[in-house]
CSV table of C-alpha atoms in Angstrom, one decimal:
chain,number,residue,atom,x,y,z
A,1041,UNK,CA,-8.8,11.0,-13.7
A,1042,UNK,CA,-6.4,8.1,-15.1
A,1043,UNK,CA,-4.9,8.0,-11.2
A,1044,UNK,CA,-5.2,9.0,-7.9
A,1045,UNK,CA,-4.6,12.2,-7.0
A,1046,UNK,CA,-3.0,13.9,-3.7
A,1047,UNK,CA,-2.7,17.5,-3.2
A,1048,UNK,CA,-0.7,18.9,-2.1
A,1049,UNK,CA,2.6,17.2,-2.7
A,1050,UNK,CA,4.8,18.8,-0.2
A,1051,UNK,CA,3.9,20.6,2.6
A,1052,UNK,CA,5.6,22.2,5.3
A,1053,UNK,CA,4.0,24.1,8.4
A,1054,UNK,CA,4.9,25.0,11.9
A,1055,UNK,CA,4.3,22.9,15.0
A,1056,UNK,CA,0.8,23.5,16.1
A,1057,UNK,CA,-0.7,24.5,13.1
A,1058,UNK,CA,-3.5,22.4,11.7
A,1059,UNK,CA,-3.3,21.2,8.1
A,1060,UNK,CA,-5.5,19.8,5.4
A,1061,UNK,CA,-4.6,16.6,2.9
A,1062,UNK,CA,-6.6,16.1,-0.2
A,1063,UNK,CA,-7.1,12.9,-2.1
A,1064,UNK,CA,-9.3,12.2,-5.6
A,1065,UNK,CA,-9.4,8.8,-5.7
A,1066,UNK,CA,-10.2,6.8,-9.3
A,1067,UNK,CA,-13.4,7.6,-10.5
A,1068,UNK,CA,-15.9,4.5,-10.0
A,1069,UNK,CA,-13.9,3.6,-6.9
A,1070,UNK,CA,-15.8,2.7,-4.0
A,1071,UNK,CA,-12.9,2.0,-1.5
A,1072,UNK,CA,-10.5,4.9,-0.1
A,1073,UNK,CA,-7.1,4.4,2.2
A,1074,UNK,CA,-4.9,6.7,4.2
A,1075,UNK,CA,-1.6,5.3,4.8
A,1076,UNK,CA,1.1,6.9,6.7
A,1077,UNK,CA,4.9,6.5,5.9
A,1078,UNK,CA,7.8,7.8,8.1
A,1079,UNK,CA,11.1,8.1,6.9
A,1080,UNK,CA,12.6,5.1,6.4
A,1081,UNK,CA,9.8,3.1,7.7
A,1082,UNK,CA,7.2,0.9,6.2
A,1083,UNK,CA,3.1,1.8,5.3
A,1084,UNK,CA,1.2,2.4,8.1
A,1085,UNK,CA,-2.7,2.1,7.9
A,1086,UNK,CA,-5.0,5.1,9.4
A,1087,UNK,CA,-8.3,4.8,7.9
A,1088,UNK,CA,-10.7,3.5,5.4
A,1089,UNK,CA,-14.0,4.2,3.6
A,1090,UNK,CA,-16.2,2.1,2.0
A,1091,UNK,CA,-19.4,3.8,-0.2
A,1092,UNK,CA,-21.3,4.8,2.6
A,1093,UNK,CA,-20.4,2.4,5.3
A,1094,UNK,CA,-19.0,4.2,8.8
A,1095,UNK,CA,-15.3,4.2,7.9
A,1096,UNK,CA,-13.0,1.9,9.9
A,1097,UNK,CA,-10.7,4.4,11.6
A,1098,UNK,CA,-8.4,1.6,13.6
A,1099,UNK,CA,-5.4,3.1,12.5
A,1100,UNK,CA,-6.0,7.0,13.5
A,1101,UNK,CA,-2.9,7.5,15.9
A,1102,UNK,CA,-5.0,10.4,18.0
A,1103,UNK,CA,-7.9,12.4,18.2
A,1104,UNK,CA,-5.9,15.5,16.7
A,1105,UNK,CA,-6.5,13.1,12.9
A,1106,UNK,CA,-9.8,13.1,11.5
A,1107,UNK,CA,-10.9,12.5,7.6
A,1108,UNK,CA,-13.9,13.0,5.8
A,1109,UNK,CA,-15.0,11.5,2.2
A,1110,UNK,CA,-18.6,12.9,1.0
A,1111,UNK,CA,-19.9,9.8,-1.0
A,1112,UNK,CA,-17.3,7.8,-3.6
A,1113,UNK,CA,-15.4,11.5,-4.1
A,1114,UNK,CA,-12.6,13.4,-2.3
A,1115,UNK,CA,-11.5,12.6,0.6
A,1116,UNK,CA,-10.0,15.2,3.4
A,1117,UNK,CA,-7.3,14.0,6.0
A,1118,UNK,CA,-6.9,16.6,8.3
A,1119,UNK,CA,-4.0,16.5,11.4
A,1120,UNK,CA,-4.9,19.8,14.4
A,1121,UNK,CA,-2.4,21.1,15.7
A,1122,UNK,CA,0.5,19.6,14.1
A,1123,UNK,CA,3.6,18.1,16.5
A,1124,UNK,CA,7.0,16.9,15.2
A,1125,UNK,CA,6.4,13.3,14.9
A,1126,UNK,CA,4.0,13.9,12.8
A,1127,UNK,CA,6.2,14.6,9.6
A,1128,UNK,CA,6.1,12.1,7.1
A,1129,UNK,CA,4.6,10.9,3.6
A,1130,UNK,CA,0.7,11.0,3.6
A,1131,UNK,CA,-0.1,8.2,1.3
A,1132,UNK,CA,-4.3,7.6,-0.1
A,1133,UNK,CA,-4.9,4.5,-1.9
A,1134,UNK,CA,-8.4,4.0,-3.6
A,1135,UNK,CA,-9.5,0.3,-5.5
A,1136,UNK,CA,-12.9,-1.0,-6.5
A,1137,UNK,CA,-15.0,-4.0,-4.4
A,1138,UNK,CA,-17.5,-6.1,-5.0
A,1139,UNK,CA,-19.3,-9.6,-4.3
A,1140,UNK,CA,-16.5,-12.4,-5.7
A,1141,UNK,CA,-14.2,-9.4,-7.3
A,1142,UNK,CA,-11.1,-8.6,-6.3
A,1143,UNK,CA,-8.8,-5.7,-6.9
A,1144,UNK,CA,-5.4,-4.4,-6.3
A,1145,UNK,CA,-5.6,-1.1,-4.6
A,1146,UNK,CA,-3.8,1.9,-6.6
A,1147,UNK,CA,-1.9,4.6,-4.8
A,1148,UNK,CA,-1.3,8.3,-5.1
A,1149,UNK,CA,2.2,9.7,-5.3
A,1150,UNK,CA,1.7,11.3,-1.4
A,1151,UNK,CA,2.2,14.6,0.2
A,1152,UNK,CA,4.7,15.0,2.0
A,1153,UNK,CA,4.2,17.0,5.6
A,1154,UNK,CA,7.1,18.4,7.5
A,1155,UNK,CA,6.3,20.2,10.4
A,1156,UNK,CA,8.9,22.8,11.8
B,945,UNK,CA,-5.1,-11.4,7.9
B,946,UNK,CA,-2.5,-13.8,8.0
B,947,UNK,CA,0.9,-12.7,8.9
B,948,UNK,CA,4.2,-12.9,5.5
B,949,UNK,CA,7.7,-13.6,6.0
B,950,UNK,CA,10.1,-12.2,3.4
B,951,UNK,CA,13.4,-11.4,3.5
B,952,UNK,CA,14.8,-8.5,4.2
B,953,UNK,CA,17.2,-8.0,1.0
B,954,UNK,CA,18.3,-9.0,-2.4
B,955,UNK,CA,20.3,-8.7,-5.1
B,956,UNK,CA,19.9,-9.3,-8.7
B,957,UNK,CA,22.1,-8.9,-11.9
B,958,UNK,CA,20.9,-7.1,-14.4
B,959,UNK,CA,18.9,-8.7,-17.2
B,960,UNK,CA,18.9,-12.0,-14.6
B,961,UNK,CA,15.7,-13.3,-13.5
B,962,UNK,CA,14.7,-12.3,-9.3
B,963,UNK,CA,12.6,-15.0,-7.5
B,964,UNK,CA,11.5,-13.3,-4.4
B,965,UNK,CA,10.5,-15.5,-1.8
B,966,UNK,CA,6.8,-15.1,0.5
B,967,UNK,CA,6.6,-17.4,4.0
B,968,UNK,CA,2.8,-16.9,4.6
B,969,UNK,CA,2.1,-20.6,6.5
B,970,UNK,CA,-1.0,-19.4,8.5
B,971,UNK,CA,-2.9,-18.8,5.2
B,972,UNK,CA,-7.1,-19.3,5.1
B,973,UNK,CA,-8.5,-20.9,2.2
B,974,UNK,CA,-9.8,-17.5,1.1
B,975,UNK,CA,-7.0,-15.2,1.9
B,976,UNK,CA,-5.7,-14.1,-1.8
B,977,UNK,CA,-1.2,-13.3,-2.0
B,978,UNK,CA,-0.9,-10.0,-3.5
B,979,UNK,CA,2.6,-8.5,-4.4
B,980,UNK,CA,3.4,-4.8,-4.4
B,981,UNK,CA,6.5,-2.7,-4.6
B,982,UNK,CA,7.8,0.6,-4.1
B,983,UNK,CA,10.4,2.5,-5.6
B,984,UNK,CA,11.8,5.3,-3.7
B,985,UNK,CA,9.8,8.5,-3.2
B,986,UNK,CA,6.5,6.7,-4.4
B,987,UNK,CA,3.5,5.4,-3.3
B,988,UNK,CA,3.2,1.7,-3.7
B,989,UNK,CA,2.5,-0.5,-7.3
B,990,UNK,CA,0.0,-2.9,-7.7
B,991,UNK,CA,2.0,-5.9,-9.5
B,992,UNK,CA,0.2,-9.3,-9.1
B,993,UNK,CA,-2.5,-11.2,-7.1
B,994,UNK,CA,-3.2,-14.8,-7.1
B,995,UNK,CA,-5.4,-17.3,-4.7
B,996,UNK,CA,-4.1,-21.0,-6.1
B,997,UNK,CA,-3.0,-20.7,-9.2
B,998,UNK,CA,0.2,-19.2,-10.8
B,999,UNK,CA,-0.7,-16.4,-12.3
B,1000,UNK,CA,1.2,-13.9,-15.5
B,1001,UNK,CA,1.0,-10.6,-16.2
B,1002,UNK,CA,3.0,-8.1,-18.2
B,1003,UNK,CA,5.6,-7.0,-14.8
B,1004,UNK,CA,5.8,-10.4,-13.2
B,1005,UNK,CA,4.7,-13.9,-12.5
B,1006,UNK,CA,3.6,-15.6,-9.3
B,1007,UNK,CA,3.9,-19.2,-8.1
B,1008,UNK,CA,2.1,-20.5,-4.9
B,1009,UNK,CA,2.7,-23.7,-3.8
B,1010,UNK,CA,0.4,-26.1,-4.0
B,1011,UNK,CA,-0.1,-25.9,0.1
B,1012,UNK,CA,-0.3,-22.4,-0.6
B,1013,UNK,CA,2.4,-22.4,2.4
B,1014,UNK,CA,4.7,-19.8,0.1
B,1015,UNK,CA,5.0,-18.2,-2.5
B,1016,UNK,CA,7.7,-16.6,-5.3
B,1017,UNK,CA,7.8,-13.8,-7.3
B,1018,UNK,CA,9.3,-13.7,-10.6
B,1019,UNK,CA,10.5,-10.5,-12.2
B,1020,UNK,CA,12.1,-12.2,-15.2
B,1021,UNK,CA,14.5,-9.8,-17.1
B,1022,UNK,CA,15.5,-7.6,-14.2
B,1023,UNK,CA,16.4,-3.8,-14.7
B,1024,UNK,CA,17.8,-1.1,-12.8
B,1025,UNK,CA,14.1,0.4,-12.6
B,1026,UNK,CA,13.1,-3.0,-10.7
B,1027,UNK,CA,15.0,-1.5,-7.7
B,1028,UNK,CA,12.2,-1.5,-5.3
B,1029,UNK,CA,10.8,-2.5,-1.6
B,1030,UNK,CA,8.8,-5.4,-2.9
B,1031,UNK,CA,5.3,-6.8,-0.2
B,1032,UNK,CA,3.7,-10.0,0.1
B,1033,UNK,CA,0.7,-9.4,1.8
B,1034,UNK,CA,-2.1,-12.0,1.8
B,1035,UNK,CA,-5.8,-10.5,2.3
B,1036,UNK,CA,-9.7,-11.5,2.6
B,1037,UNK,CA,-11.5,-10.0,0.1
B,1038,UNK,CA,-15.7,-9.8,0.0
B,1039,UNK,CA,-18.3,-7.6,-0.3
B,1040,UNK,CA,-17.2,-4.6,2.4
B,1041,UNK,CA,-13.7,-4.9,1.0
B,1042,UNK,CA,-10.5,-4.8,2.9
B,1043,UNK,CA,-7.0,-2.8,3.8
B,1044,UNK,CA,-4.2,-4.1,2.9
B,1045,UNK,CA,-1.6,-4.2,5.7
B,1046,UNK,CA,2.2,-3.8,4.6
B,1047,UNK,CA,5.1,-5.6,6.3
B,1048,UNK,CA,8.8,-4.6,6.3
B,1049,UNK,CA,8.8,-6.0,2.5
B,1050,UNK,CA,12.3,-7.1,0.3
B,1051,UNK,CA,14.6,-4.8,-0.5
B,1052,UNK,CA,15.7,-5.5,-4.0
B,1053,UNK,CA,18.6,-4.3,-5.6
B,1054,UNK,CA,19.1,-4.9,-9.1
B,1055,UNK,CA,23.3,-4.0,-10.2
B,1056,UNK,CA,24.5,-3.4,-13.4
């Protein structure tokens, strides 16, 4: 598609429920991001992908997050067993890389989780 | 990646030109200053990028200092729709790629 898509774009689910975020990044693009945004607050990283590289997941607050991509395709960022603080905007982020290139990256309009 | 300063808010007249100032003094010769914003309720825009030189595009321009201690970004004829959370972030780009990470950003406010 022309952008990156996230699905789906609100979402609202009772505490201890798991739930399931989807992402289709640009077509061609090699490089995927989950960012997280609280209310008010500013982007906070959670994991990345790279073609088939193991995916940096620094930023992946506990063990109830986990995320999958199969290849340069979707992408799944799944939270168990939802808590409170874990409402916020679920932002993914896709770009191209290569040897001496350099891209901006190009976000998704988010999905919004609130857990109840 | 090295570490921006920006501040936090700003205002701009409408159809006036905003210079919004970057503090990034710790910068390595191949960290590259890349400017996004985001307007409320969206994800982040991809405005500019630049490693030495100023560089022009159809939103903005972007001058770095010739230390490349700081840099400015220039929305020239500011609108309403400019009214954004505007990021410096400086990054290392190669082969295996790189995240971004965000800072608190600029506030800019843009009245009629």
């Amino acid at each position: 598609g022309a952008g990156v898509s996230q699905s789906p774009s609100n979402k609202v689910t009772e505490k201890g429920k798991d739930v399931e975020l989807r992402c289709d990044p640009i077509s061609g693009h090699t490089a995927l991001y989950w960012y997280r945004q609280r209310l008010g607050q500013g982007l906070e990283f959670l994991i990345y992908f790279q073609g088939n590289s193991a995916p940096d997941k620094s930023g992946l607050p506990s063990d109830r997050f986990s995320a999958e991509r199969t290849g340069e395709s979707v992408s799944t960022l799944t939270i168990q067993r939802t808590q409170q603080e874990d409402s916020a905007v679920y932002l993914c982020a896709s770009s191209s890389t290569g040897t001496g290139v350099n891209y901006g990256y190009t976000f998704g309009s988010g999905t919004r989780l609130t857990v109840v | 990646d090295a570490k921006t300063t920006q501040p936090t808010s700003m205002d701009c007249a409408e159809g006036r030109a905003a210079n919004l100032p970057c503090n990034h003094s710790t910068i390595s010769g191949n960290e590259y200053v890349y400017w996004y914003r985001q307007i409320h309720s969206q994800g982040p825009q991809y405005i500019i990028h630049g490693l030495k030189n100023n560089e022009t595009n159809e939103m903005a321009s972007l001058i770095i200092t010739e230390d490349r201690k700081s840099s400015t970004l220039i929305l020239p004829h500011a609108t309403l729709r400019d009214t954004a959370v505007y990021y410096c972030i400086v990054r290392v780009v190669g082969t295996s790629g790189s995240r971004l990470t965000f800072g608190e950003g600029t506030q800019l406010t843009v009245n009629p």
